[in-house]
mmCIF file of C-alpha atoms and ligand atoms in Angstrom:
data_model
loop_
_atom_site.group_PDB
_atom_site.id
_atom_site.type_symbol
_atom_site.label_atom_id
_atom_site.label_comp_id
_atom_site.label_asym_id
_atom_site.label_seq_id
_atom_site.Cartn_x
_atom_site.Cartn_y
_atom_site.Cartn_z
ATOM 1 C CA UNK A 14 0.000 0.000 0.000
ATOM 2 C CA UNK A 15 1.138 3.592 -0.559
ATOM 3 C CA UNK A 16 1.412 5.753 2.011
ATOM 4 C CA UNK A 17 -0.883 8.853 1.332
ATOM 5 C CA UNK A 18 1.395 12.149 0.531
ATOM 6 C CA UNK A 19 0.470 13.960 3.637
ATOM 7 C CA UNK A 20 1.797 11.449 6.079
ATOM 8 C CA UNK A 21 5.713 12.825 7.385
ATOM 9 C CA UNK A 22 7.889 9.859 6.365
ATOM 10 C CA UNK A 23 9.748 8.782 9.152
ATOM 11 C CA UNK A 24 13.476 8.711 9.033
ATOM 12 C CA UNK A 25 15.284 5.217 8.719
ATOM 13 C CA UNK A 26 18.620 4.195 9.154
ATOM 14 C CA UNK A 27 20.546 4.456 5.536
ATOM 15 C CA UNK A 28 21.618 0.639 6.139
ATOM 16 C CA UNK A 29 17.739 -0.112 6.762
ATOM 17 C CA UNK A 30 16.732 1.338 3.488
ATOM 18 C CA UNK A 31 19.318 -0.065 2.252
ATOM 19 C CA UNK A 32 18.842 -3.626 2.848
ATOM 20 C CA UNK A 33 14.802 -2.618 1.920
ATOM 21 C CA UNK A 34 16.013 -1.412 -1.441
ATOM 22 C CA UNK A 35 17.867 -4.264 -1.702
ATOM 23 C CA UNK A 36 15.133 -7.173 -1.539
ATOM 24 C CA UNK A 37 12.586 -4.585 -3.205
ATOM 25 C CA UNK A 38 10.916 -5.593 -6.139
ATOM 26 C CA UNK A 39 8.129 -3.493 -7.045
ATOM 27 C CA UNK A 40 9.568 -2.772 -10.653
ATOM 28 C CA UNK A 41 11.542 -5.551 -12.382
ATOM 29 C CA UNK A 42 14.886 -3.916 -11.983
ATOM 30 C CA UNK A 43 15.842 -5.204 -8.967
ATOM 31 C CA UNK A 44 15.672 -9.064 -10.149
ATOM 32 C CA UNK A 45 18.723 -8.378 -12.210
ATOM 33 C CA UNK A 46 21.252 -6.021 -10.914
ATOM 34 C CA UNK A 47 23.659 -7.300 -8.571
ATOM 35 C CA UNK A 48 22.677 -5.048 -5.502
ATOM 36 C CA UNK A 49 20.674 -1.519 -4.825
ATOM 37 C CA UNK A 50 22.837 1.609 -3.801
ATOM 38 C CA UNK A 51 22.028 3.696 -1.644
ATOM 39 C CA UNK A 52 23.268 7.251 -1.517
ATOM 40 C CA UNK A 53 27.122 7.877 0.379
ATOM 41 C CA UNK A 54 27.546 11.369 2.857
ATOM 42 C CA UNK A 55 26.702 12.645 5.812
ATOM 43 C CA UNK A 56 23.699 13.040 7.789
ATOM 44 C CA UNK A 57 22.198 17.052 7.395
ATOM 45 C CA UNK A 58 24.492 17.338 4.116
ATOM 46 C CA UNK A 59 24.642 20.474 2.815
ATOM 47 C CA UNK A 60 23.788 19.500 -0.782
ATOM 48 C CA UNK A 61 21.778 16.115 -1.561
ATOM 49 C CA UNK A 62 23.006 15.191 -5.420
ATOM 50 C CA UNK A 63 20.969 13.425 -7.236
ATOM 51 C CA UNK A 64 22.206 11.262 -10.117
ATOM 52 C CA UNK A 65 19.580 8.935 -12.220
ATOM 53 C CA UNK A 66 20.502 5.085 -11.447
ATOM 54 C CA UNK A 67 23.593 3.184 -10.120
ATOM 55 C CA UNK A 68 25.650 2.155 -13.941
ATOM 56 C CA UNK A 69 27.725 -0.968 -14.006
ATOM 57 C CA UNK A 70 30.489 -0.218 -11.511
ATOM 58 C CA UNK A 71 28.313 1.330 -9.116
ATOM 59 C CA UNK A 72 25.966 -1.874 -9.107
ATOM 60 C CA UNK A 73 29.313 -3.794 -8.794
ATOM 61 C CA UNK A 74 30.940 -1.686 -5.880
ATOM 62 C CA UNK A 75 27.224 -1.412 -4.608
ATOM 63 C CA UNK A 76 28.325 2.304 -3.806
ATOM 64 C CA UNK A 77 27.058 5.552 -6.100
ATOM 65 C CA UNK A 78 29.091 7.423 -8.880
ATOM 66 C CA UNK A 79 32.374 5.283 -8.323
ATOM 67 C CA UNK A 80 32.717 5.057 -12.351
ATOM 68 C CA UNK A 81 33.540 7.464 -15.027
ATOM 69 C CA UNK A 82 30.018 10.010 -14.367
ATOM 70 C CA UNK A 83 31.104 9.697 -10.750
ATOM 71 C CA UNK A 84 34.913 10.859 -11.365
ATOM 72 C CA UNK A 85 34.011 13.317 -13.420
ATOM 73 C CA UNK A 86 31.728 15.009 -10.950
ATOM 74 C CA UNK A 87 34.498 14.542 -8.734
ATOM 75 C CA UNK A 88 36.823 16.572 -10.904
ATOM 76 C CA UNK A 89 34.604 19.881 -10.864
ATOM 77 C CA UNK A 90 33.745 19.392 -7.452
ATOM 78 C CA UNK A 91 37.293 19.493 -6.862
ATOM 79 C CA UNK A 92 38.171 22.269 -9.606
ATOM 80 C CA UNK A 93 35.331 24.204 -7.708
ATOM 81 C CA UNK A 94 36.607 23.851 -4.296
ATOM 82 C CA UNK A 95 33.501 22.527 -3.005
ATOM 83 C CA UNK A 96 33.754 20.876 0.570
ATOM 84 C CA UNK A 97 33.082 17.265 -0.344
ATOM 85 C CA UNK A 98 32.277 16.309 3.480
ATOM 86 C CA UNK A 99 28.979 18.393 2.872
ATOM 87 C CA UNK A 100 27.456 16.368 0.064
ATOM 88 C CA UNK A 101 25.475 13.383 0.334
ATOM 89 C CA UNK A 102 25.348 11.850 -3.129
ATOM 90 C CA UNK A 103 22.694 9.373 -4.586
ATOM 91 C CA UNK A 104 20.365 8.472 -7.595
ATOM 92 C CA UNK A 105 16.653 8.503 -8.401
ATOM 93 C CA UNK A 106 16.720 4.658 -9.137
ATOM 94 C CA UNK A 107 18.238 2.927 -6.673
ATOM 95 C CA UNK A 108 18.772 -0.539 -9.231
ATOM 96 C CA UNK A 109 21.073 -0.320 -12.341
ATOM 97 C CA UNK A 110 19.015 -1.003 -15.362
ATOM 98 C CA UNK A 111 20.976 -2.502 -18.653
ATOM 99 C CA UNK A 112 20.844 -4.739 -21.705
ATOM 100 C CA UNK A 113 23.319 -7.136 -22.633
ATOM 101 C CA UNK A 114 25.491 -6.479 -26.040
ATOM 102 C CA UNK A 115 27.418 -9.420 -25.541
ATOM 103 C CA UNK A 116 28.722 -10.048 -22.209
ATOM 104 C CA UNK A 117 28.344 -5.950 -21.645
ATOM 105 C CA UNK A 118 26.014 -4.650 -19.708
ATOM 106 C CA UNK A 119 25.170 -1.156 -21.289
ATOM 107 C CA UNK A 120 23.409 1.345 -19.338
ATOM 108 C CA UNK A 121 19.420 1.505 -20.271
ATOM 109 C CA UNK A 122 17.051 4.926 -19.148
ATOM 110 C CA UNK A 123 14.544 3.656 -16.782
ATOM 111 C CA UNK A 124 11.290 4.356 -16.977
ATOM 112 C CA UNK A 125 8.917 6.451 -15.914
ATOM 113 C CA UNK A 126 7.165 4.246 -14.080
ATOM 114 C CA UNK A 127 10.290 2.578 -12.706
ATOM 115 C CA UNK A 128 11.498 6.095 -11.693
ATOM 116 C CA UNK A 129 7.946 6.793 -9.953
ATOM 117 C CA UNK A 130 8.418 2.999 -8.295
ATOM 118 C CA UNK A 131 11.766 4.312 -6.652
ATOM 119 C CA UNK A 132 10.352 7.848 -5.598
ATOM 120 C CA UNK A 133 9.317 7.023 -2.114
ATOM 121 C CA UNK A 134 13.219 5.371 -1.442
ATOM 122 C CA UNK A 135 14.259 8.548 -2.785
ATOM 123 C CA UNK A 136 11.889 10.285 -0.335
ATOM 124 C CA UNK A 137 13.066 7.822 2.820
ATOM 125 C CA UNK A 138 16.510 9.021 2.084
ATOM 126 C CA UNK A 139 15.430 12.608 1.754
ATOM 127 C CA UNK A 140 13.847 12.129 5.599
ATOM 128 C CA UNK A 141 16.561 10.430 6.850
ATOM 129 C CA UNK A 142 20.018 13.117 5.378
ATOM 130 C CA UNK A 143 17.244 16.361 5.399
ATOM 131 C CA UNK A 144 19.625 18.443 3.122
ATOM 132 C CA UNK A 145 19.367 21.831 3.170
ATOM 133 C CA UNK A 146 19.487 22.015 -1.016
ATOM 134 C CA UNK A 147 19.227 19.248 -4.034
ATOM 135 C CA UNK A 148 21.563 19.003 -7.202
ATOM 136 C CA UNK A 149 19.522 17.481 -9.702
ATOM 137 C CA UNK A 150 22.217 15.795 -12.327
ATOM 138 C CA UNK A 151 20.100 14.883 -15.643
ATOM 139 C CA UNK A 152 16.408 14.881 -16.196
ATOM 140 C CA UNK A 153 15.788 11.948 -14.426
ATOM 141 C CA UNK A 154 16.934 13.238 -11.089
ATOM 142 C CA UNK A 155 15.001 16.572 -11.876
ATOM 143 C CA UNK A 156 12.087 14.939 -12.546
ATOM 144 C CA UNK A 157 12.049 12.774 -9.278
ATOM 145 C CA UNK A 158 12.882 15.685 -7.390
ATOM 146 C CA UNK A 159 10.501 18.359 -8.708
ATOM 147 C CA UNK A 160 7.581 15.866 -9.687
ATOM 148 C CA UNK A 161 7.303 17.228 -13.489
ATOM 149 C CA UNK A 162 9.091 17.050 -16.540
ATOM 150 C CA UNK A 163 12.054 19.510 -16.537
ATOM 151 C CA UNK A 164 13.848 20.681 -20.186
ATOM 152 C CA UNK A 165 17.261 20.769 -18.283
ATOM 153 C CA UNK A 166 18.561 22.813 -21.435
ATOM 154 C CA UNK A 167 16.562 25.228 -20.589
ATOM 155 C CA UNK A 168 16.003 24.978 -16.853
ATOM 156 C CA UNK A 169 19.831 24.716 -15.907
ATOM 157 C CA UNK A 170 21.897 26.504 -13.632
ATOM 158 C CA UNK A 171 18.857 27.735 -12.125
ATOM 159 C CA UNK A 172 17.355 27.139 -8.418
ATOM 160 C CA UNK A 173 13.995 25.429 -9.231
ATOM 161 C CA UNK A 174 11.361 24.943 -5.777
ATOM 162 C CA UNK A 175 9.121 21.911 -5.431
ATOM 163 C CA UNK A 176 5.667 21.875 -4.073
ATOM 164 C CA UNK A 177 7.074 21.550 -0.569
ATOM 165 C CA UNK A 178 9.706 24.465 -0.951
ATOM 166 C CA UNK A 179 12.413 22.500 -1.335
ATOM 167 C CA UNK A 180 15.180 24.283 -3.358
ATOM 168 C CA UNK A 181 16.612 22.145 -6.520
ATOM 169 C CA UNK A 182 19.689 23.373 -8.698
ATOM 170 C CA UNK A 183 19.588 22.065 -12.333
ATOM 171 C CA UNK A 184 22.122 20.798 -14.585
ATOM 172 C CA UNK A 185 23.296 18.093 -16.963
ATOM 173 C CA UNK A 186 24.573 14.781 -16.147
ATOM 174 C CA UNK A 187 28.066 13.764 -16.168
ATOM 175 C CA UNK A 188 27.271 11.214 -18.747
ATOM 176 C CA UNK A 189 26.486 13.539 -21.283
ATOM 177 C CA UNK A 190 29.307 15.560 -21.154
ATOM 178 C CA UNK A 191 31.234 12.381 -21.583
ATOM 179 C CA UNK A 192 29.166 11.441 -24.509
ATOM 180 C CA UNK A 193 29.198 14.961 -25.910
ATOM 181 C CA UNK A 194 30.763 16.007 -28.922
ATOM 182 C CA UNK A 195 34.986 16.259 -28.690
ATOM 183 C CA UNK A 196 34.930 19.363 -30.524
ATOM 184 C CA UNK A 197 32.536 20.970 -27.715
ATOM 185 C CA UNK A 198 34.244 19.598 -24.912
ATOM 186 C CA UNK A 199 36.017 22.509 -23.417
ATOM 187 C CA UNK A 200 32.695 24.699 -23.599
ATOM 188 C CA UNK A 201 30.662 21.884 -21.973
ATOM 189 C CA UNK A 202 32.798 21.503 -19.295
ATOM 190 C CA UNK A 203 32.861 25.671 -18.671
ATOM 191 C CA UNK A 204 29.256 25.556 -19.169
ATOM 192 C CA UNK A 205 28.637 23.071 -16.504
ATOM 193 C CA UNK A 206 31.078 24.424 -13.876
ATOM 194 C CA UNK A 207 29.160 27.699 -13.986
ATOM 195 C CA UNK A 208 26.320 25.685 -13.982
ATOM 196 C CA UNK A 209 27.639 23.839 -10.787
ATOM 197 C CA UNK A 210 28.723 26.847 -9.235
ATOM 198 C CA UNK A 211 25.368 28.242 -8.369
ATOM 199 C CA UNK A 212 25.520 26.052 -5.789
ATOM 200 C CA UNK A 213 28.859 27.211 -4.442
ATOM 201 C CA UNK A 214 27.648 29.794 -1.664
ATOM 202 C CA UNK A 215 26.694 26.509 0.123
ATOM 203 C CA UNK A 216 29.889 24.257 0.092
ATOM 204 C CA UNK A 217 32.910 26.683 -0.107
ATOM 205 C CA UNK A 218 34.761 26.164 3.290
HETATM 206 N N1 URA B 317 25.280 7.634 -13.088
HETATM 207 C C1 URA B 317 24.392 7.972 -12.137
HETATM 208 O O1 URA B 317 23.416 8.671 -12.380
HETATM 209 N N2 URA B 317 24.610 7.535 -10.915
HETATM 210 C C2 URA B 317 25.646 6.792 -10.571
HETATM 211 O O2 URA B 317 25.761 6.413 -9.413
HETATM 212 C C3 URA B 317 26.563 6.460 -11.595
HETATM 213 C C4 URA B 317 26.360 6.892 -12.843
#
């Protein structure tokens, strides 16, 4: 049964929700990744980001952005100077969702209604850290977070609000800078640190 929206969620242990996420089942994704994973930081972060679903060395490591998105996020969090003990970082889908070419595994959108399966992990997680702000990488993660479709070329590097108030900063994923075209590379990745850098006020030191 689903709890009814104006019941206060109350706050569970990460490693509860994590084993939950674990044996959940209420969308086929979980049957075939390896493990869920739940979000890394601390408690009251500063900044909850919010990626879309766990890829193929995340589901591996059973940790978030550990792969190439993930190292790349670290880079401009690093080139930004951000404070990296004040972010909690986690995904929308909480189970890694693929096809096989071969023996790979290659990284597959989820649904919508796989995404709207997840929401109310996302939301246990969201009781349990209480950030102060949201990153939302990708428009997956801004969708989950501000409950509507979001044109993140449009909406990005802006502070968006939710029905509740709660403030959500907009940009791309990591992915698709790393898919983006070579030529553009250099102006993507300026783009997106300005982009990033909204949310600076909150995690210089
Ligand atoms: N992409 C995501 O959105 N999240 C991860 O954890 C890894 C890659």
């Amino acid at each position: 049964m689903t709890k009814p929206e104006s019941l206060p969620i109350r706050p569970r242990p990460i490693e509860v929700l994590r084993q939950a996420t674990d044996a959940c089942r209420e969308c086929p994704l979980g049957a075939r990744a390896t493990q869920s994973v739940m979000g890394e930081g601390p408690l009251h972060a500063v900044l909850m980001v919010v990626g879309e679903q766990p890829g193929d060395k995340e589901d591996l490591a059973g940790r978030p952005f550990v792969g190439p998105a993930g190292r790349l996020f670290d880079r401009a969090a690093a080139e930004l100077g951000w404070n990296r003990e004040r972010l909690y970082v986690t995904n929308a889908v909480k189970h890694f969702k693929f096809e096989l070419r071969g023996k790979r595994r290659m990284h597959k959108t989820p649904a919508q209604r796989e995404i709207d399966a997840c929401h109310h992990w996302l939301e246990a997680e969201i009781a349990r850290v209480k950030p102060d702000a949201f990153l939302a990488l990708g428009a997956t993660a801004a969708r989950a977070l501000l409950q509507r479709p979001v044109a993140v070329m449009r909406e990005r590097g802006q502070w968006h609000e939710d029905a509740a108030g709660r403030r959500v900063l907009v940009t791309l994923h990591p992915s698709a800078l790393l898919r983006g075209d070579p030529a553009q590379r250099e102006a993507a990745w300026t783009a997106w640190l300005k982009d990033l850098s909204a949310a600076s006020g909150l995690l210089l030191p």
